[in-house]
XYZ file of N, CA and C in Angstrom:
480
model
N 27.594 -216.401 126.952
C 27.735 -216.212 125.519
C 28.360 -214.867 125.178
N 28.383 -213.947 126.144
C 29.054 -212.673 125.926
C 28.294 -211.687 125.076
N 26.970 -211.783 125.020
C 26.195 -210.811 124.264
C 25.694 -209.708 125.185
N 25.418 -208.574 124.611
C 24.884 -207.438 125.357
C 23.365 -207.575 125.355
N 22.752 -207.587 126.535
C 21.303 -207.774 126.621
C 20.552 -206.491 126.928
N 21.244 -205.450 127.366
C 20.559 -204.200 127.663
C 21.586 -203.071 127.741
N 21.143 -201.879 127.423
C 21.989 -200.690 127.476
C 21.173 -199.575 128.104
N 21.766 -198.862 129.029
C 21.076 -197.738 129.670
C 22.081 -196.623 129.880
N 21.807 -195.468 129.321
C 22.658 -194.309 129.547
C 22.002 -193.412 130.586
N 22.809 -192.832 131.431
C 22.309 -191.914 132.456
C 23.288 -190.753 132.586
N 22.894 -189.771 133.348
C 23.799 -188.668 133.665
C 24.408 -188.841 135.054
N 24.170 -189.992 135.658
C 24.712 -190.245 136.987
C 26.233 -190.351 136.933
N 26.873 -189.964 138.020
C 28.336 -190.005 138.087
C 28.854 -191.428 138.199
N 28.060 -192.314 138.800
C 28.476 -193.705 138.916
C 27.269 -194.600 138.655
N 27.484 -195.902 138.715
C 26.407 -196.819 138.346
C 25.692 -197.452 139.537
N 25.864 -196.920 140.736
C 25.104 -197.459 141.858
C 23.641 -197.049 141.708
N 22.768 -197.816 142.273
C 21.314 -197.622 142.195
C 20.730 -197.940 140.820
N 21.480 -198.584 139.955
C 20.959 -198.902 138.629
C 20.585 -200.372 138.463
N 20.825 -201.182 139.485
C 20.564 -202.620 139.370
C 19.069 -202.913 139.212
N 18.236 -202.358 140.077
C 16.789 -202.629 139.986
C 16.197 -202.154 138.663
N 16.501 -200.926 138.206
C 15.971 -200.531 136.890
C 16.452 -201.441 135.755
N 17.707 -201.923 135.844
C 18.230 -202.809 134.805
C 17.494 -204.154 134.832
N 17.248 -204.674 136.037
C 16.515 -205.938 136.140
C 15.076 -205.787 135.661
N 14.448 -204.664 135.991
C 13.077 -204.417 135.531
C 13.026 -204.299 134.002
N 14.018 -203.642 133.429
C 14.101 -203.513 131.974
C 14.274 -204.894 131.332
N 15.131 -205.718 131.933
C 15.353 -207.075 131.430
C 14.041 -207.861 131.460
N 13.314 -207.760 132.582
C 12.052 -208.505 132.709
C 11.017 -208.020 131.698
N 10.932 -206.709 131.487
C 9.948 -206.211 130.521
C 10.306 -206.641 129.102
N 11.589 -206.783 128.819
C 12.025 -207.161 127.474
C 11.929 -208.665 127.233
N 12.285 -209.478 128.233
C 12.380 -210.926 128.039
C 11.300 -211.718 128.785
N 10.451 -211.022 129.553
C 9.356 -211.695 130.220
C 9.717 -212.418 131.506
N 10.944 -212.302 131.933
C 11.387 -212.952 133.168
C 12.658 -212.265 133.653
N 12.992 -212.510 134.894
C 14.261 -212.002 135.411
C 15.383 -212.947 135.002
N 16.613 -212.457 134.941
C 17.724 -213.365 134.670
C 17.941 -214.295 135.866
N 18.575 -215.425 135.632
C 18.863 -216.356 136.730
C 20.034 -215.859 137.566
N 20.984 -215.214 136.903
C 22.168 -214.688 137.594
C 22.388 -213.242 137.197
N 23.008 -212.508 138.113
C 23.344 -211.113 137.847
C 24.760 -210.894 138.346
N 25.646 -210.507 137.451
C 27.050 -210.305 137.766
C 27.361 -208.824 137.645
N 27.931 -208.231 138.695
C 28.144 -206.781 138.688
C 29.419 -206.407 139.435
N 29.846 -205.162 139.246
C 30.953 -204.611 140.011
C 30.495 -204.331 141.433
N 31.449 -204.065 142.314
C 31.146 -203.976 143.743
C 30.209 -202.842 144.118
N 30.255 -201.719 143.455
C 29.410 -200.595 143.867
C 28.161 -200.445 143.004
N 27.929 -201.385 142.091
C 26.757 -201.304 141.221
C 25.461 -201.480 142.012
N 25.299 -202.582 142.753
C 24.048 -202.723 143.508
C 24.139 -202.069 144.884
N 23.024 -201.614 145.378
C 22.926 -201.162 146.755
C 22.156 -202.233 147.515
N 22.168 -202.148 148.838
C 21.582 -203.210 149.667
C 20.153 -203.549 149.275
N 19.333 -202.531 149.100
C 17.920 -202.802 148.771
C 17.793 -203.516 147.428
N 18.668 -203.192 146.475
C 18.653 -203.870 145.174
C 19.006 -205.342 145.320
N 20.018 -205.627 146.139
C 20.438 -207.014 146.348
C 19.311 -207.803 147.007
N 18.707 -207.226 148.034
C 17.605 -207.918 148.721
C 16.438 -208.168 147.759
N 16.110 -207.176 146.952
C 15.016 -207.318 146.000
C 15.326 -208.404 144.967
N 16.551 -208.399 144.453
C 16.941 -209.398 143.459
C 16.928 -210.804 144.063
N 17.461 -210.952 145.262
C 17.455 -212.257 145.911
C 16.025 -212.722 146.161
N 15.137 -211.783 146.489
C 13.723 -212.108 146.664
C 13.063 -212.570 145.379
N 13.584 -212.147 144.242
C 13.082 -212.569 142.932
C 13.831 -213.783 142.403
N 14.541 -214.473 143.281
C 15.267 -215.720 142.946
C 16.381 -215.504 141.917
N 17.053 -214.348 142.012
C 18.186 -214.044 141.140
C 19.454 -214.221 141.958
N 20.387 -215.014 141.451
C 21.687 -215.150 142.112
C 22.519 -213.921 141.777
N 22.798 -213.114 142.773
C 23.575 -211.890 142.585
C 25.028 -212.186 142.921
N 25.908 -211.919 141.970
C 27.340 -212.099 142.180
C 28.035 -210.769 141.991
N 28.505 -210.211 143.063
C 29.347 -209.027 142.998
C 30.119 -208.966 144.309
N 31.324 -208.460 144.265
C 32.088 -208.389 145.503
C 31.424 -207.440 146.483
N 31.430 -207.832 147.710
C 30.900 -206.977 148.761
C 31.955 -205.921 149.071
N 31.611 -204.640 149.037
C 32.620 -203.618 149.325
C 33.281 -203.873 150.677
N 34.593 -203.836 150.708
C 35.355 -204.176 151.903
C 35.632 -202.978 152.796
N 35.535 -201.809 152.281
C 36.004 -200.639 153.015
C 37.348 -200.234 152.431
N 37.896 -199.191 152.936
C 39.156 -198.672 152.388
C 40.340 -199.475 152.892
N 41.384 -199.543 152.062
C 42.581 -200.308 152.425
C 43.280 -199.722 153.647
N 43.276 -198.411 153.762
C 43.991 -197.760 154.863
C 43.053 -197.375 156.003
N 41.916 -198.088 156.132
C 40.964 -197.736 157.188
C 41.496 -198.165 158.558
N 41.073 -197.453 159.552
C 41.531 -197.720 160.915
C 40.773 -198.904 161.502
N 41.273 -199.424 162.582
C 40.600 -200.520 163.273
C 39.214 -200.097 163.741
N 39.093 -198.859 164.187
C 37.793 -198.357 164.656
C 36.769 -198.356 163.527
N 37.182 -197.927 162.324
C 36.229 -197.898 161.213
C 35.889 -199.323 160.758
N 36.843 -200.245 160.843
C 36.552 -201.642 160.503
C 35.546 -202.235 161.483
N 35.677 -201.891 162.753
C 34.731 -202.378 163.759
C 33.349 -201.778 163.533
N 33.299 -200.482 163.163
C 32.018 -199.839 162.864
C 31.322 -200.530 161.693
N 32.101 -200.853 160.669
C 31.548 -201.537 159.504
C 31.011 -202.912 159.900
N 31.753 -203.635 160.731
C 31.317 -204.957 161.187
C 30.024 -204.851 161.999
N 29.925 -203.854 162.893
C 28.696 -203.663 163.682
C 27.519 -203.319 162.779
N 27.779 -202.474 161.784
C 26.725 -202.061 160.849
C 26.218 -203.265 160.057
N 27.132 -204.108 159.597
C 26.741 -205.280 158.821
C 26.070 -206.340 159.685
N 26.387 -206.382 160.964
C 25.741 -207.340 161.870
C 24.262 -207.002 162.042
N 23.880 -205.747 161.814
C 22.487 -205.329 161.945
C 21.695 -205.529 160.652
N 22.372 -205.920 159.568
C 21.691 -206.119 158.295
C 20.770 -207.343 158.357
N 19.886 -207.430 157.386
C 18.968 -208.567 157.327
C 19.752 -209.861 157.137
N 19.132 -210.963 157.510
C 19.788 -212.274 157.370
C 20.051 -212.601 155.907
N 19.174 -212.143 155.032
C 19.350 -212.370 153.591
C 20.665 -211.754 153.124
N 20.926 -210.512 153.530
C 22.172 -209.847 153.137
C 23.391 -210.507 153.779
N 23.283 -210.918 155.026
C 24.404 -211.584 155.685
C 24.735 -212.907 154.989
N 23.693 -213.654 154.616
C 23.917 -214.918 153.899
C 24.544 -214.655 152.531
N 24.080 -213.587 151.861
C 24.638 -213.247 150.556
C 26.114 -212.876 150.678
N 26.453 -212.081 151.682
C 27.866 -211.701 151.875
C 28.732 -212.933 152.134
N 28.203 -213.874 152.918
C 28.949 -215.114 153.182
C 29.127 -215.909 151.888
N 28.081 -215.946 151.067
C 28.166 -216.668 149.792
C 29.209 -216.041 148.869
N 29.335 -214.713 148.893
C 30.297 -214.033 148.028
C 31.745 -214.345 148.410
N 31.958 -214.876 149.588
C 33.309 -215.239 150.021
C 33.678 -216.680 149.657
N 32.727 -217.456 149.095
C 33.024 -218.839 148.708
C 33.878 -218.853 147.442
N 34.578 -219.963 147.235
C 35.428 -220.091 146.044
C 34.597 -220.078 144.767
N 33.426 -220.716 144.792
C 32.542 -220.734 143.618
C 32.158 -219.314 143.203
N 31.781 -218.496 144.170
C 31.386 -217.118 143.868
C 32.577 -216.319 143.339
N 33.748 -216.540 143.892
C 34.940 -215.818 143.422
C 35.262 -216.176 141.975
N 35.082 -217.438 141.614
C 35.331 -217.864 140.229
C 34.328 -217.207 139.285
N 33.062 -217.188 139.676
C 32.025 -216.563 138.850
C 32.292 -215.070 138.707
N 32.704 -214.423 139.799
C 32.943 -212.980 139.753
C 34.110 -212.612 138.852
N 35.032 -213.512 138.621
C 36.158 -213.218 137.725
C 35.696 -212.996 136.290
N 34.496 -213.456 135.957
C 33.975 -213.258 134.605
C 33.595 -211.813 134.336
N 33.619 -210.960 135.369
C 33.314 -209.547 135.155
C 34.249 -208.940 134.115
N 35.427 -209.500 133.974
C 36.386 -209.000 133.003
C 35.890 -209.086 131.570
N 34.880 -209.943 131.320
C 34.343 -210.050 129.962
C 33.747 -208.728 129.490
N 33.180 -207.962 130.403
C 32.617 -206.678 129.986
C 33.712 -205.729 129.545
N 34.868 -205.829 130.183
C 35.976 -204.973 129.771
C 36.456 -205.346 128.373
N 36.344 -206.623 128.005
C 36.707 -207.035 126.644
C 35.789 -206.380 125.618
N 34.517 -206.258 125.981
C 33.562 -205.607 125.076
C 33.957 -204.148 124.877
N 34.274 -203.467 125.966
C 34.707 -202.068 125.855
C 35.983 -201.964 125.025
N 36.905 -202.876 125.233
C 38.151 -202.877 124.457
C 37.897 -203.098 122.981
N 36.982 -204.018 122.646
C 36.652 -204.272 121.250
C 36.053 -203.020 120.619
N 35.161 -202.353 121.339
C 34.542 -201.139 120.803
C 35.603 -200.069 120.532
N 36.571 -199.956 121.424
C 37.613 -198.937 121.251
C 38.576 -199.301 120.135
N 39.009 -200.572 120.087
C 40.043 -200.934 119.121
C 39.491 -201.205 117.725
N 38.390 -201.896 117.610
C 37.877 -202.296 116.301
C 36.920 -201.290 115.681
N 36.262 -200.500 116.527
C 35.265 -199.576 116.003
C 35.622 -198.118 116.283
N 36.833 -197.881 116.742
C 37.304 -196.525 117.043
C 36.333 -195.765 117.938
N 35.791 -196.465 118.912
C 34.813 -195.864 119.814
C 35.533 -195.361 121.054
N 35.900 -194.100 121.036
C 36.568 -193.503 122.193
C 35.752 -192.361 122.780
N 34.941 -191.759 121.966
C 34.143 -190.633 122.419
C 32.826 -190.640 121.653
N 31.742 -190.334 122.357
C 30.443 -190.288 121.697
C 30.401 -189.152 120.682
N 29.778 -189.424 119.565
C 29.650 -188.399 118.523
C 28.350 -187.607 118.694
N 27.326 -188.277 119.226
C 26.026 -187.635 119.422
C 25.936 -187.076 120.834
N 25.124 -186.079 121.039
C 24.999 -185.427 122.347
C 23.616 -185.676 122.938
N 23.527 -185.532 124.240
C 22.269 -185.731 124.942
C 22.048 -187.200 125.262
N 21.126 -187.450 126.191
C 20.861 -188.829 126.604
C 20.312 -189.676 125.460
N 19.421 -189.115 124.665
C 18.837 -189.875 123.557
C 19.910 -190.204 122.520
N 20.738 -189.232 122.195
C 21.816 -189.472 121.235
C 22.818 -190.491 121.743
N 23.207 -190.369 123.006
C 24.157 -191.314 123.595
C 23.555 -192.717 123.633
N 22.279 -192.814 124.006
C 21.604 -194.115 124.047
C 21.546 -194.730 122.651
N 21.215 -193.923 121.644
C 21.152 -194.405 120.273
C 22.506 -194.922 119.813
N 23.546 -194.162 120.083
C 24.894 -194.563 119.669
C 25.327 -195.855 120.361
N 25.038 -195.959 121.647
C 25.400 -197.175 122.386
C 24.613 -198.389 121.883
N 23.349 -198.184 121.544
C 22.552 -199.289 120.999
C 23.107 -199.757 119.652
N 23.535 -198.822 118.811
C 24.123 -199.208 117.516
C 25.414 -199.995 117.706
N 26.261 -199.557 118.625
C 27.484 -200.313 118.918
C 27.146 -201.683 119.480
N 26.118 -201.759 120.320
C 25.717 -203.032 120.915
C 25.201 -203.996 119.853
N 24.430 -203.478 118.905
C 23.937 -204.323 117.813
C 25.113 -204.862 117.002
N 26.065 -203.998 116.690
C 27.245 -204.432 115.928
C 28.014 -205.502 116.695
N 28.201 -205.294 117.974
C 28.925 -206.283 118.785
C 28.160 -207.606 118.838
N 26.849 -207.539 119.050
C 26.058 -208.765 119.121
C 26.042 -209.520 117.791
N 26.051 -208.792 116.668
C 26.161 -209.459 115.366
C 27.493 -210.193 115.250
N 28.550 -209.555 115.704
C 29.868 -210.196 115.707
C 29.828 -211.468 116.549
N 29.222 -211.384 117.736
C 29.121 -212.562 118.615
C 28.274 -213.648 117.964
N 27.193 -213.252 117.307
C 26.319 -214.227 116.654
C 27.098 -215.041 115.625
N 27.858 -214.351 114.781
C 28.593 -215.064 113.745
C 29.741 -215.890 114.325
N 30.255 -215.498 115.473
C 31.278 -216.306 116.137
C 30.677 -217.531 116.820
N 29.445 -217.395 117.309
C 28.803 -218.489 118.050
C 28.009 -219.437 117.160
N 27.477 -218.931 116.036
C 26.639 -219.752 115.154
C 27.487 -220.833 114.508
N 26.919 -222.029 114.392
C 27.680 -223.109 113.718
C 27.878 -222.767 112.235
N 29.046 -223.055 111.760
C 29.388 -222.781 110.362
C 28.776 -223.862 109.472
N 27.996 -223.453 108.492
C 27.375 -224.423 107.581
C 28.119 -224.408 106.260
N 28.435 -225.583 105.780
C 29.100 -225.679 104.486
C 28.072 -226.041 103.429
N 28.284 -225.546 102.236
C 27.331 -225.777 101.138
C 27.798 -226.927 100.304
């Protein structure tokens, strides 16, 4: 449906290690875990993926491949390292290579549409408020506005 279900601001440089807190926040808000979780390649870490799979959540995100210009030796090291991973992670990596998973992962672009809408329609290019609380408040207000827009686009039109 393309609605925003949660917002979390941090001072972290990237979004790795945020999957478990996001899932816990979702569960506390909605009383259950989501059935599916779609993320960018570096968002979840191994322990997050294992935990989510243990909670019966289908995790869809590309498995990091390594660098494009990596040497054969580093590719072999990566393969040996992944061979030592748990069977759950190995099965998940195999699932991410299926055509079904690749099609689902292409939907990640929907989040970029949300960012584009915020920038183009709401002139959201830079936060006006400072600090984590201010940034969180501003992001929540933008999220509410976006979700209202989605609601009116998704709700059936009633004629009088």
